[in-house]
Every structure is written in C-alpha cells, then in structure tokens.
Amino acid sequence: MTDQFKFEEEFHSEENKLQRKQRKYLQASDRSKYKKSDQDQIKKKEIDLSLPRGRVVAVTGEGTWVESDGKRQICSIKGTLKQEKKLTKNLVAAGDYVRFSEGVIAQIEPRFSTLSRSDITGKKEQLIAVNIDQAIIVVSLVEPPLKPALVDRYIIASAKGEIHPLIVLNKADLLATHPVEKKRYHEFLAAYEPLGFPILTLSVKTGAGIEALKSLMKDKTSVICGQSGVGKSSLLNQAFQMNRKTGELSEKTAKGTHTTTTAELISLPHGGYCIDTPGIRSFGLWKLESAQVRAHFADIAALAQGCHFPDCSHTSEPKCKVLEALLAGELPLIRYESYYSLLEEAGGGLDNRTKKKLDDSE
Ligand code: GDP
Ligand code: ZN
C-alpha cells in the first residue's frame, strides 16, 4: 500500500465516523419530525416544475456552473436556500439537478446518490459529487497485479453511496505473455461473474473492449476509480480523445493534490458525464468495519448458515461450513482470499492455524 493510500485511509476513517453520526442524526430527526406523507408533500412543494432545469457541472470560486440545453452559465444561490446549509459544508455539488432562473438557483432536486467526505474542520460533511449512476472500478490484470480485495473494497464503497459498480479489467493484451496472471484472470471471472457483478475485460493498448465501455457510459454519470497505474487516464484519452496525463506524471500530480475534493462533470461526446479527479479516484479507501465486510460477502454469508458458532468468523473455528466449502473446492480460493484480507484489515482477526490451512489448500 502506498503512503498516499495509507493517508487516505486514516483520513477517511475519521470521516466515516462523522458521516455515520450525521446519517443517524438525519434519520432520527426525519422519523421524529415528519410522517412519510408529510415528507412527500414537502418534496412536491419544493420543486417548481415551471422553472428551467439544469445540472451543476462544477463549483468554483466564481460560482456554480450550471449546464442547461448544452449551454453553461455561472449561477448564484438563492438566499433562502442558504438557510438550509446546516449539516453539509456545501449546498450544491457537481451532479446536482437544479431549477434556476435569471442566473439564480432557486431549488435543488432530491439526490439519488452522493459521494462525500468531512471538510477540513472535520465537523461538517462536504459533498464531492452527487447523482452518480455508476462507479467504474478500473483494475489491471498484470502490472500492477489484480487484487480482488481492492475490487471488493470499491464495491462496498459504491454500495454505501447507492452507486452501481462496473468492474473493468484492463491490460488484457499482456495476458498472452503472462500465463500466471492469465490463470488468475480466469479464476477471478469464475468467482465473480456468478455473483452478478458486471465485468468488462479491456485493453487500452489494443482498443479491445473500448466500444463496449463507451456504450455502458452513454447517457450515464460515471465516476472513475482505481489504483494508480491501472490505466484510468489512458482509458479516458483513448475512449474520448481526452488529454489526461498518463504514467508517472499523473501519479505525481495525484500525490500532490489528493486532498482536492472539487469535482467537475466532464461531458462525454456521445452523451453522459464522467468524473475523474485525484481526490475521487480513491474514494473507497477508508477503514472498513468487519460488519461491512460480512454484509458484502453474501456468498460466504449463505454458506455460513450451517456454521457451528453463530458468530463464526470463518477463519479458524471448528465445524465451519465456509472453511469446509473452501477445502472441498466449492468456494473459490480467490474469493475467500479477498474476504480474509478485508476482514483482517477491518480488525476481524485471523490466526496462524487458518493461515496454514490456506497455505495447504493451494
Ligand atoms: P492511471 O494512473 O490509472 O491513470 O494509469 P495511466 O493511464 O497513467 O497508465 C499507467 C501505465 O499503464 C501507462 O504506462 C500506460 O501506458 C499503461 N497502460 C494503460 N493501459 C494499458 C493497456 O491496456 N495495456 C498495456 N500494456 N499498458 C497499458
Ligand atoms: Zn464459519
């Protein structure tokens, strides 16, 4: 793990706590204050359908850039909306759908997904981008090597933000000369495809899979995420004729500016938007909790029904159905490895006996 990611993890673990608190607070106050029908009424009243609709593409020092009918303009925010500025540091974020008139945003539509982090004081939530349809999780098949645990981490983070994951396996051109990685690639597909996650194999170098990715991004808002060096910049350049820095240069930029949280929605030529900034690329990399890990691995949870201990961690306990399935070859090792390493990261605890069992089964 690079220092950058370590830093991000520490940073986000604090942020996560705060967000949970805020969410709990919001849910509690929502429930106590209004009945559902009242809430619906408020929502209906809030949106004035007669006003033009636009989408916030960026928030800069100059103001809020709103795109409507293909044109962009700077808008200010109506004073009465500012009174609502309580829990979040920023009132609008890239991706917001707004109603506006004469350069003033009058209303913000309810959001269906949000990416956020705590602001510099750690007291308020800062929205990074909202209304995102999908997270494109880019991983490399060869260099850097495929890490299923990292894929699962991003899937967990996407689910938390109500964003659909799409797994992109890049650098497929290198498989022909890398038999070990090729075997691992097939193991990954065999384990992850049956779980229902959409997976796309791609090579930016040969162009294979690029058209399929473009069609999956059409008319949607996608956030690009993944480790440095997997080919995110190269991919955007190739698919949409962008001019993003690649290789070591982009890594340097990312390190220097990874706390940048402002996002810009980039319009895609064939419809849709994508967001790619260093601050967002690693959005999923905060500290995990073991409950999150367990909830994510539904396949393992299903096997666990028959475990002897109700709180079995499936790492060392006797009469564990998950370990039995693993040793019988019914649970793919690549999948268990991911569970194991994420649980360990989350502080779930593993002992040497389990490690030995795993080594023996290879
Ligand atoms: P980023 O850090 O995720 O934005 O990754 P970059 O786009 O900077 O790519 C990192 C390195 O991987 C560069 O040297 C690219 O030329 C190389 N690369 C990207 N895609 C492919 C691919 O499909 N095949 C091969 N062989 N190399 C690739
Ligand atoms: Zn078990």
mmCIF file of N, CA, C and O in Angstrom, residues 28 42-43 53 68 76 82 84 93 102 107-109 122 160 165 196 210-211 301 312 357-358:
data_model
loop_
_atom_site.group_PDB
_atom_site.id
_atom_site.type_symbol
_atom_site.label_atom_id
_atom_site.label_comp_id
_atom_site.label_asym_id
_atom_site.label_seq_id
_atom_site.Cartn_x
_atom_site.Cartn_y
_atom_site.Cartn_z
ATOM 1 N N ALA A 28 -32.903 9.912 12.412
ATOM 2 C CA ALA A 28 -33.677 10.041 13.642
ATOM 3 C C ALA A 28 -34.563 11.279 13.573
ATOM 4 O O ALA A 28 -35.752 11.224 13.881
ATOM 5 N N ILE A 42 -43.661 17.862 1.274
ATOM 6 C CA ILE A 42 -42.584 18.853 1.277
ATOM 7 C C ILE A 42 -41.801 18.747 -0.030
ATOM 8 O O ILE A 42 -41.530 19.734 -0.688
ATOM 9 N N LYS A 43 -41.486 17.494 -0.415
ATOM 10 C CA LYS A 43 -40.723 17.295 -1.640
ATOM 11 C C LYS A 43 -41.461 17.871 -2.839
ATOM 12 O O LYS A 43 -40.896 18.554 -3.667
ATOM 13 N N ARG A 53 -34.638 23.561 -15.951
ATOM 14 C CA ARG A 53 -33.855 22.598 -15.192
ATOM 15 C C ARG A 53 -32.420 22.596 -15.714
ATOM 16 O O ARG A 53 -32.201 22.707 -16.930
ATOM 17 N N SER A 68 -27.385 23.734 -19.042
ATOM 18 C CA SER A 68 -28.785 23.519 -19.413
ATOM 19 C C SER A 68 -28.891 23.687 -20.920
ATOM 20 O O SER A 68 -28.353 24.658 -21.469
ATOM 21 N N SER A 76 -25.690 32.027 -9.072
ATOM 22 C CA SER A 76 -25.553 32.184 -7.623
ATOM 23 C C SER A 76 -26.671 31.355 -6.979
ATOM 24 O O SER A 76 -27.507 30.785 -7.681
ATOM 25 N N LYS A 82 -29.814 29.092 1.301
ATOM 26 C CA LYS A 82 -28.609 29.096 2.158
ATOM 27 C C LYS A 82 -28.938 28.823 3.622
ATOM 28 O O LYS A 82 -28.113 28.338 4.366
ATOM 29 N N GLU A 84 -30.670 26.589 4.668
ATOM 30 C CA GLU A 84 -30.682 25.137 4.880
ATOM 31 C C GLU A 84 -29.272 24.580 5.063
ATOM 32 O O GLU A 84 -29.086 23.414 5.343
ATOM 33 N N ALA A 93 -23.419 20.596 -5.281
ATOM 34 C CA ALA A 93 -22.192 19.923 -5.711
ATOM 35 C C ALA A 93 -22.345 19.517 -7.167
ATOM 36 O O ALA A 93 -23.469 19.477 -7.689
ATOM 37 N N GLU A 102 -32.855 33.304 -14.226
ATOM 38 C CA GLU A 102 -32.020 34.506 -14.304
ATOM 39 C C GLU A 102 -30.740 34.413 -13.472
ATOM 40 O O GLU A 102 -30.438 35.277 -12.646
ATOM 41 N N GLN A 107 -33.924 26.109 -6.613
ATOM 42 C CA GLN A 107 -34.233 24.834 -5.969
ATOM 43 C C GLN A 107 -33.236 23.750 -6.353
ATOM 44 O O GLN A 107 -32.704 23.754 -7.460
ATOM 45 N N ILE A 108 -33.029 22.849 -5.413
ATOM 46 C CA ILE A 108 -32.140 21.710 -5.667
ATOM 47 C C ILE A 108 -32.992 20.448 -5.580
ATOM 48 O O ILE A 108 -33.697 20.238 -4.590
ATOM 49 N N GLU A 109 -32.935 19.612 -6.599
ATOM 50 C CA GLU A 109 -33.774 18.402 -6.595
ATOM 51 C C GLU A 109 -33.182 17.350 -5.638
ATOM 52 O O GLU A 109 -31.972 17.327 -5.421
ATOM 53 N N GLY A 122 -13.424 18.849 9.993
ATOM 54 C CA GLY A 122 -13.883 17.542 10.442
ATOM 55 C C GLY A 122 -15.270 17.580 11.056
ATOM 56 O O GLY A 122 -15.747 16.595 11.594
ATOM 57 N N LYS A 160 -22.447 1.684 -0.566
ATOM 58 C CA LYS A 160 -22.714 2.644 0.509
ATOM 59 C C LYS A 160 -23.257 3.948 -0.068
ATOM 60 O O LYS A 160 -24.141 4.571 0.510
ATOM 61 N N PRO A 165 -21.677 -0.602 -9.281
ATOM 62 C CA PRO A 165 -20.290 -0.841 -9.690
ATOM 63 C C PRO A 165 -20.189 -1.478 -11.076
ATOM 64 O O PRO A 165 -21.050 -2.263 -11.468
ATOM 65 N N GLY A 196 -22.924 -11.832 -10.097
ATOM 66 C CA GLY A 196 -23.771 -10.820 -10.743
ATOM 67 C C GLY A 196 -23.111 -9.468 -10.936
ATOM 68 O O GLY A 196 -23.763 -8.528 -11.374
ATOM 69 N N ILE A 210 -13.129 -1.190 -25.701
ATOM 70 C CA ILE A 210 -13.350 0.255 -25.529
ATOM 71 C C ILE A 210 -14.764 0.656 -25.978
ATOM 72 O O ILE A 210 -15.448 1.414 -25.288
ATOM 73 N N GLU A 211 -15.200 0.098 -27.109
ATOM 74 C CA GLU A 211 -16.546 0.463 -27.607
ATOM 75 C C GLU A 211 -17.629 0.005 -26.624
ATOM 76 O O GLU A 211 -18.594 0.716 -26.377
ATOM 77 N N ALA A 301 -21.775 -15.530 3.392
ATOM 78 C CA ALA A 301 -22.835 -15.499 4.411
ATOM 79 C C ALA A 301 -23.838 -16.634 4.177
ATOM 80 O O ALA A 301 -24.328 -17.242 5.125
ATOM 81 N N CYS A 312 -19.436 -17.114 13.963
ATOM 82 C CA CYS A 312 -18.237 -17.670 13.319
ATOM 83 C C CYS A 312 -17.634 -16.649 12.346
ATOM 84 O O CYS A 312 -18.345 -16.044 11.557
ATOM 85 N N LYS A 357 -3.880 -23.527 7.028
ATOM 86 C CA LYS A 357 -4.914 -24.237 6.249
ATOM 87 C C LYS A 357 -4.962 -23.685 4.830
ATOM 88 O O LYS A 357 -5.048 -24.412 3.867
ATOM 89 N N LEU A 358 -4.895 -22.357 4.748
ATOM 90 C CA LEU A 358 -4.954 -21.717 3.438
ATOM 91 C C LEU A 358 -3.751 -22.095 2.595
ATOM 92 O O LEU A 358 -3.874 -22.411 1.422
#
